[in-house]
Amino acid sequence: MSLELDHQEIEKAIGRFAEAYDALESLQHREAAKPPHHALQPHKGDQKTGLVGEYWAIRYARSIFPRAAISFGGHSVKGWDLKVESSGEKPLRIQVKTASEYGAGKLSLIHHPTRSDGHESWDELWLLWLDRRFQPVTLWKLKPEHVFFVGDG
């Protein structure tokens, strides 16, 4: 299977997912109006948007770093999502945070770039905004010095 066919297959699945997500979102709004003990679905909140966002992020990263080895951090890695490794250079660690029109701009926790727990941290923070079809609309790329954390001096 060619790389382009792989991309097409993933993007078709994302389109079908967007349709299903839209239907579930409508049902969740309806269910939220019911008393809690009668609701058939939980209130909003999930990680599915992040999964789609990381797909778009790695695809973009591979296009701007064509000679680099780019990999996902894995579930146990908390400080970054993508690692870009280029010959002779320090690895670039990227934390990806994704929001969509469904989430009203909410993001999951952004880990501080200087970690005291021994975990490696991020060098760039990528904030990705997806439309209702889970297509990328905007990507902001930030360095640690451009991000303010509560408690920072």
PDB file of C-alpha atoms in Angstrom:
ATOM      1  CA  MET A   1       0.000   0.000   0.000  1.00  0.00           C
ATOM      2  CA  SER A   2       1.415   3.407  -0.924  1.00  0.00           C
ATOM      3  CA  LEU A   3       1.870   6.217   1.579  1.00  0.00           C
ATOM      4  CA  GLU A   4      -0.686   8.345  -0.295  1.00  0.00           C
ATOM      5  CA  LEU A   5      -3.267   5.542  -0.065  1.00  0.00           C
ATOM      6  CA  ASP A   6      -2.520   5.278   3.667  1.00  0.00           C
ATOM      7  CA  HIS A   7      -3.177   9.011   4.042  1.00  0.00           C
ATOM      8  CA  GLN A   8      -6.415   8.736   2.048  1.00  0.00           C
ATOM      9  CA  GLU A   9      -7.617   5.815   4.152  1.00  0.00           C
ATOM     10  CA  ILE A  10      -6.863   7.643   7.439  1.00  0.00           C
ATOM     11  CA  GLU A  11      -8.526  10.844   6.216  1.00  0.00           C
ATOM     12  CA  LYS A  12     -11.650   8.957   5.080  1.00  0.00           C
ATOM     13  CA  ALA A  13     -11.839   7.352   8.524  1.00  0.00           C
ATOM     14  CA  ILE A  14     -11.490  10.805  10.121  1.00  0.00           C
ATOM     15  CA  GLY A  15     -14.414  12.014   7.972  1.00  0.00           C
ATOM     16  CA  ARG A  16     -16.593   9.084   9.084  1.00  0.00           C
ATOM     17  CA  PHE A  17     -15.505   9.682  12.674  1.00  0.00           C
ATOM     18  CA  ALA A  18     -16.542  13.337  12.381  1.00  0.00           C
ATOM     19  CA  GLU A  19     -20.022  12.283  11.249  1.00  0.00           C
ATOM     20  CA  ALA A  20     -20.340   9.812  14.117  1.00  0.00           C
ATOM     21  CA  TYR A  21     -18.938  12.338  16.595  1.00  0.00           C
ATOM     22  CA  ASP A  22     -21.497  14.924  15.451  1.00  0.00           C
ATOM     23  CA  ALA A  23     -24.330  12.433  15.990  1.00  0.00           C
ATOM     24  CA  LEU A  24     -23.005  11.496  19.439  1.00  0.00           C
ATOM     25  CA  GLU A  25     -22.557  15.147  20.337  1.00  0.00           C
ATOM     26  CA  SER A  26     -26.238  15.808  19.529  1.00  0.00           C
ATOM     27  CA  LEU A  27     -27.296  12.815  21.600  1.00  0.00           C
ATOM     28  CA  GLN A  28     -25.093  13.949  24.500  1.00  0.00           C
ATOM     29  CA  HIS A  29     -26.804  17.346  24.519  1.00  0.00           C
ATOM     30  CA  ARG A  30     -30.189  15.619  24.607  1.00  0.00           C
ATOM     31  CA  GLU A  31     -29.040  13.188  27.306  1.00  0.00           C
ATOM     32  CA  ALA A  32     -27.622  16.035  29.431  1.00  0.00           C
ATOM     33  CA  ALA A  33     -31.167  17.371  29.831  1.00  0.00           C
ATOM     34  CA  LYS A  34     -32.255  14.133  31.513  1.00  0.00           C
ATOM     35  CA  PRO A  35     -31.858  13.470  35.225  1.00  0.00           C
ATOM     36  CA  PRO A  36     -28.390  11.961  35.791  1.00  0.00           C
ATOM     37  CA  HIS A  37     -29.724   8.520  36.683  1.00  0.00           C
ATOM     38  CA  HIS A  38     -31.662   8.359  33.362  1.00  0.00           C
ATOM     39  CA  ALA A  39     -28.865   9.537  31.049  1.00  0.00           C
ATOM     40  CA  LEU A  40     -27.593   6.940  28.606  1.00  0.00           C
ATOM     41  CA  GLN A  41     -24.325   8.745  27.821  1.00  0.00           C
ATOM     42  CA  PRO A  42     -21.754  10.563  29.916  1.00  0.00           C
ATOM     43  CA  HIS A  43     -21.385  14.301  29.708  1.00  0.00           C
ATOM     44  CA  LYS A  44     -18.892  15.676  27.238  1.00  0.00           C
ATOM     45  CA  GLY A  45     -15.178  14.927  27.559  1.00  0.00           C
ATOM     46  CA  ASP A  46     -12.837  12.530  25.784  1.00  0.00           C
ATOM     47  CA  GLN A  47      -9.408  12.077  24.231  1.00  0.00           C
ATOM     48  CA  LYS A  48     -10.542  11.276  20.687  1.00  0.00           C
ATOM     49  CA  THR A  49      -9.863  14.805  19.488  1.00  0.00           C
ATOM     50  CA  GLY A  50      -6.252  14.494  20.650  1.00  0.00           C
ATOM     51  CA  LEU A  51      -5.805  11.283  18.683  1.00  0.00           C
ATOM     52  CA  VAL A  52      -6.921  13.003  15.478  1.00  0.00           C
ATOM     53  CA  GLY A  53      -4.804  16.061  16.284  1.00  0.00           C
ATOM     54  CA  GLU A  54      -1.679  13.967  16.741  1.00  0.00           C
ATOM     55  CA  TYR A  55      -2.263  12.397  13.326  1.00  0.00           C
ATOM     56  CA  TRP A  56      -2.340  15.850  11.711  1.00  0.00           C
ATOM     57  CA  ALA A  57       0.646  16.976  13.788  1.00  0.00           C
ATOM     58  CA  ILE A  58       2.879  14.066  12.809  1.00  0.00           C
ATOM     59  CA  ARG A  59       1.865  14.420   9.191  1.00  0.00           C
ATOM     60  CA  TYR A  60       2.818  18.120   9.294  1.00  0.00           C
ATOM     61  CA  ALA A  61       6.050  17.413  11.192  1.00  0.00           C
ATOM     62  CA  ARG A  62       7.094  14.842   8.609  1.00  0.00           C
ATOM     63  CA  SER A  63       6.497  17.403   5.861  1.00  0.00           C
ATOM     64  CA  ILE A  64       8.655  20.119   7.485  1.00  0.00           C
ATOM     65  CA  PHE A  65      11.365  17.716   8.739  1.00  0.00           C
ATOM     66  CA  PRO A  66      11.604  15.355   5.737  1.00  0.00           C
ATOM     67  CA  ARG A  67      15.007  13.885   6.690  1.00  0.00           C
ATOM     68  CA  ALA A  68      14.257  13.419  10.405  1.00  0.00           C
ATOM     69  CA  ALA A  69      13.021  10.368  12.257  1.00  0.00           C
ATOM     70  CA  ILE A  70       9.752  11.380  13.923  1.00  0.00           C
ATOM     71  CA  SER A  71       8.031   9.219  16.502  1.00  0.00           C
ATOM     72  CA  PHE A  72       5.239   9.336  19.059  1.00  0.00           C
ATOM     73  CA  GLY A  73       6.138   9.519  22.723  1.00  0.00           C
ATOM     74  CA  GLY A  74       3.871   6.690  23.819  1.00  0.00           C
ATOM     75  CA  HIS A  75       1.253   6.540  26.555  1.00  0.00           C
ATOM     76  CA  SER A  76       3.681   6.637  29.494  1.00  0.00           C
ATOM     77  CA  VAL A  77       5.467   9.776  28.242  1.00  0.00           C
ATOM     78  CA  LYS A  78       3.787  12.768  29.887  1.00  0.00           C
ATOM     79  CA  GLY A  79       5.944  15.722  28.827  1.00  0.00           C
ATOM     80  CA  TRP A  80       5.801  15.474  25.028  1.00  0.00           C
ATOM     81  CA  ASP A  81       3.958  13.731  22.186  1.00  0.00           C
ATOM     82  CA  LEU A  82       6.320  13.788  19.191  1.00  0.00           C
ATOM     83  CA  LYS A  83      10.087  13.465  18.992  1.00  0.00           C
ATOM     84  CA  VAL A  84      11.977  14.764  15.953  1.00  0.00           C
ATOM     85  CA  GLU A  85      15.453  13.271  15.605  1.00  0.00           C
ATOM     86  CA  SER A  86      17.820  14.680  12.989  1.00  0.00           C
ATOM     87  CA  SER A  87      21.370  13.480  12.499  1.00  0.00           C
ATOM     88  CA  GLY A  88      23.815  15.420  14.643  1.00  0.00           C
ATOM     89  CA  GLU A  89      21.158  17.563  16.338  1.00  0.00           C
ATOM     90  CA  LYS A  90      19.533  17.545  19.756  1.00  0.00           C
ATOM     91  CA  PRO A  91      16.107  15.830  19.567  1.00  0.00           C
ATOM     92  CA  LEU A  92      13.142  18.213  19.323  1.00  0.00           C
ATOM     93  CA  ARG A  93      10.292  17.217  21.637  1.00  0.00           C
ATOM     94  CA  ILE A  94       6.855  18.552  20.793  1.00  0.00           C
ATOM     95  CA  GLN A  95       3.790  18.595  22.997  1.00  0.00           C
ATOM     96  CA  VAL A  96       0.607  18.613  20.880  1.00  0.00           C
ATOM     97  CA  LYS A  97      -2.648  19.964  22.276  1.00  0.00           C
ATOM     98  CA  THR A  98      -5.750  19.811  20.119  1.00  0.00           C
ATOM     99  CA  ALA A  99      -9.102  21.510  20.385  1.00  0.00           C
ATOM    100  CA  SER A 100     -12.054  21.432  18.040  1.00  0.00           C
ATOM    101  CA  GLU A 101     -15.305  23.261  17.541  1.00  0.00           C
ATOM    102  CA  TYR A 102     -16.916  20.530  19.650  1.00  0.00           C
ATOM    103  CA  GLY A 103     -14.817  21.290  22.713  1.00  0.00           C
ATOM    104  CA  ALA A 104     -15.380  25.063  22.811  1.00  0.00           C
ATOM    105  CA  GLY A 105     -11.609  25.627  22.847  1.00  0.00           C
ATOM    106  CA  LYS A 106     -10.882  23.507  25.911  1.00  0.00           C
ATOM    107  CA  LEU A 107      -7.443  21.876  26.094  1.00  0.00           C
ATOM    108  CA  SER A 108      -6.153  19.155  28.361  1.00  0.00           C
ATOM    109  CA  LEU A 109      -3.395  19.912  30.844  1.00  0.00           C
ATOM    110  CA  ILE A 110      -0.257  21.448  29.354  1.00  0.00           C
ATOM    111  CA  HIS A 111       2.781  20.164  31.208  1.00  0.00           C
ATOM    112  CA  HIS A 112       5.289  22.773  32.363  1.00  0.00           C
ATOM    113  CA  PRO A 113       8.389  22.705  30.143  1.00  0.00           C
ATOM    114  CA  THR A 114      10.693  22.421  33.176  1.00  0.00           C
ATOM    115  CA  ARG A 115       9.752  19.243  34.958  1.00  0.00           C
ATOM    116  CA  SER A 116      10.879  18.321  38.422  1.00  0.00           C
ATOM    117  CA  ASP A 117       9.729  14.694  38.222  1.00  0.00           C
ATOM    118  CA  GLY A 118      12.585  13.424  36.034  1.00  0.00           C
ATOM    119  CA  HIS A 119      10.526  13.212  32.837  1.00  0.00           C
ATOM    120  CA  GLU A 120      11.828  14.803  29.659  1.00  0.00           C
ATOM    121  CA  SER A 121       9.924  17.913  28.721  1.00  0.00           C
ATOM    122  CA  TRP A 122       8.859  19.655  25.534  1.00  0.00           C
ATOM    123  CA  ASP A 123      10.840  22.082  23.374  1.00  0.00           C
ATOM    124  CA  GLU A 124       7.822  23.271  21.365  1.00  0.00           C
ATOM    125  CA  LEU A 125       4.131  23.392  22.170  1.00  0.00           C
ATOM    126  CA  TRP A 126       1.844  22.929  19.171  1.00  0.00           C
ATOM    127  CA  LEU A 127      -1.741  24.096  19.648  1.00  0.00           C
ATOM    128  CA  LEU A 128      -3.947  22.712  16.903  1.00  0.00           C
ATOM    129  CA  TRP A 129      -7.505  23.827  16.138  1.00  0.00           C
ATOM    130  CA  LEU A 130      -9.790  21.434  14.193  1.00  0.00           C
ATOM    131  CA  ASP A 131     -13.103  22.246  12.532  1.00  0.00           C
ATOM    132  CA  ARG A 132     -16.294  20.186  12.860  1.00  0.00           C
ATOM    133  CA  ARG A 133     -14.973  17.770  10.209  1.00  0.00           C
ATOM    134  CA  PHE A 134     -11.769  17.315  12.241  1.00  0.00           C
ATOM    135  CA  GLN A 135      -9.724  19.050   9.582  1.00  0.00           C
ATOM    136  CA  PRO A 136      -6.877  21.307  10.752  1.00  0.00           C
ATOM    137  CA  VAL A 137      -7.694  25.018  10.676  1.00  0.00           C
ATOM    138  CA  THR A 138      -4.890  26.630  12.696  1.00  0.00           C
ATOM    139  CA  LEU A 139      -1.602  25.548  14.221  1.00  0.00           C
ATOM    140  CA  TRP A 140       0.245  27.711  16.727  1.00  0.00           C
ATOM    141  CA  LYS A 141       3.841  26.706  17.476  1.00  0.00           C
ATOM    142  CA  LEU A 142       5.212  28.103  20.738  1.00  0.00           C
ATOM    143  CA  LYS A 143       8.553  27.940  22.542  1.00  0.00           C
ATOM    144  CA  PRO A 144       8.589  27.659  26.360  1.00  0.00           C
ATOM    145  CA  GLU A 145       9.492  31.339  26.753  1.00  0.00           C
ATOM    146  CA  HIS A 146       6.232  32.271  24.977  1.00  0.00           C
ATOM    147  CA  VAL A 147       4.000  30.344  27.393  1.00  0.00           C
ATOM    148  CA  PHE A 148       3.023  31.699  30.805  1.00  0.00           C
ATOM    149  CA  PHE A 149       2.209  29.253  33.564  1.00  0.00           C
ATOM    150  CA  VAL A 150       0.454  30.202  36.795  1.00  0.00           C
ATOM    151  CA  GLY A 151       3.121  30.412  39.479  1.00  0.00           C
ATOM    152  CA  ASP A 152       5.893  31.468  37.111  1.00  0.00           C
ATOM    153  CA  GLY A 153       7.657  34.618  38.289  1.00  0.00           C
TER     154      GLY A 153
END
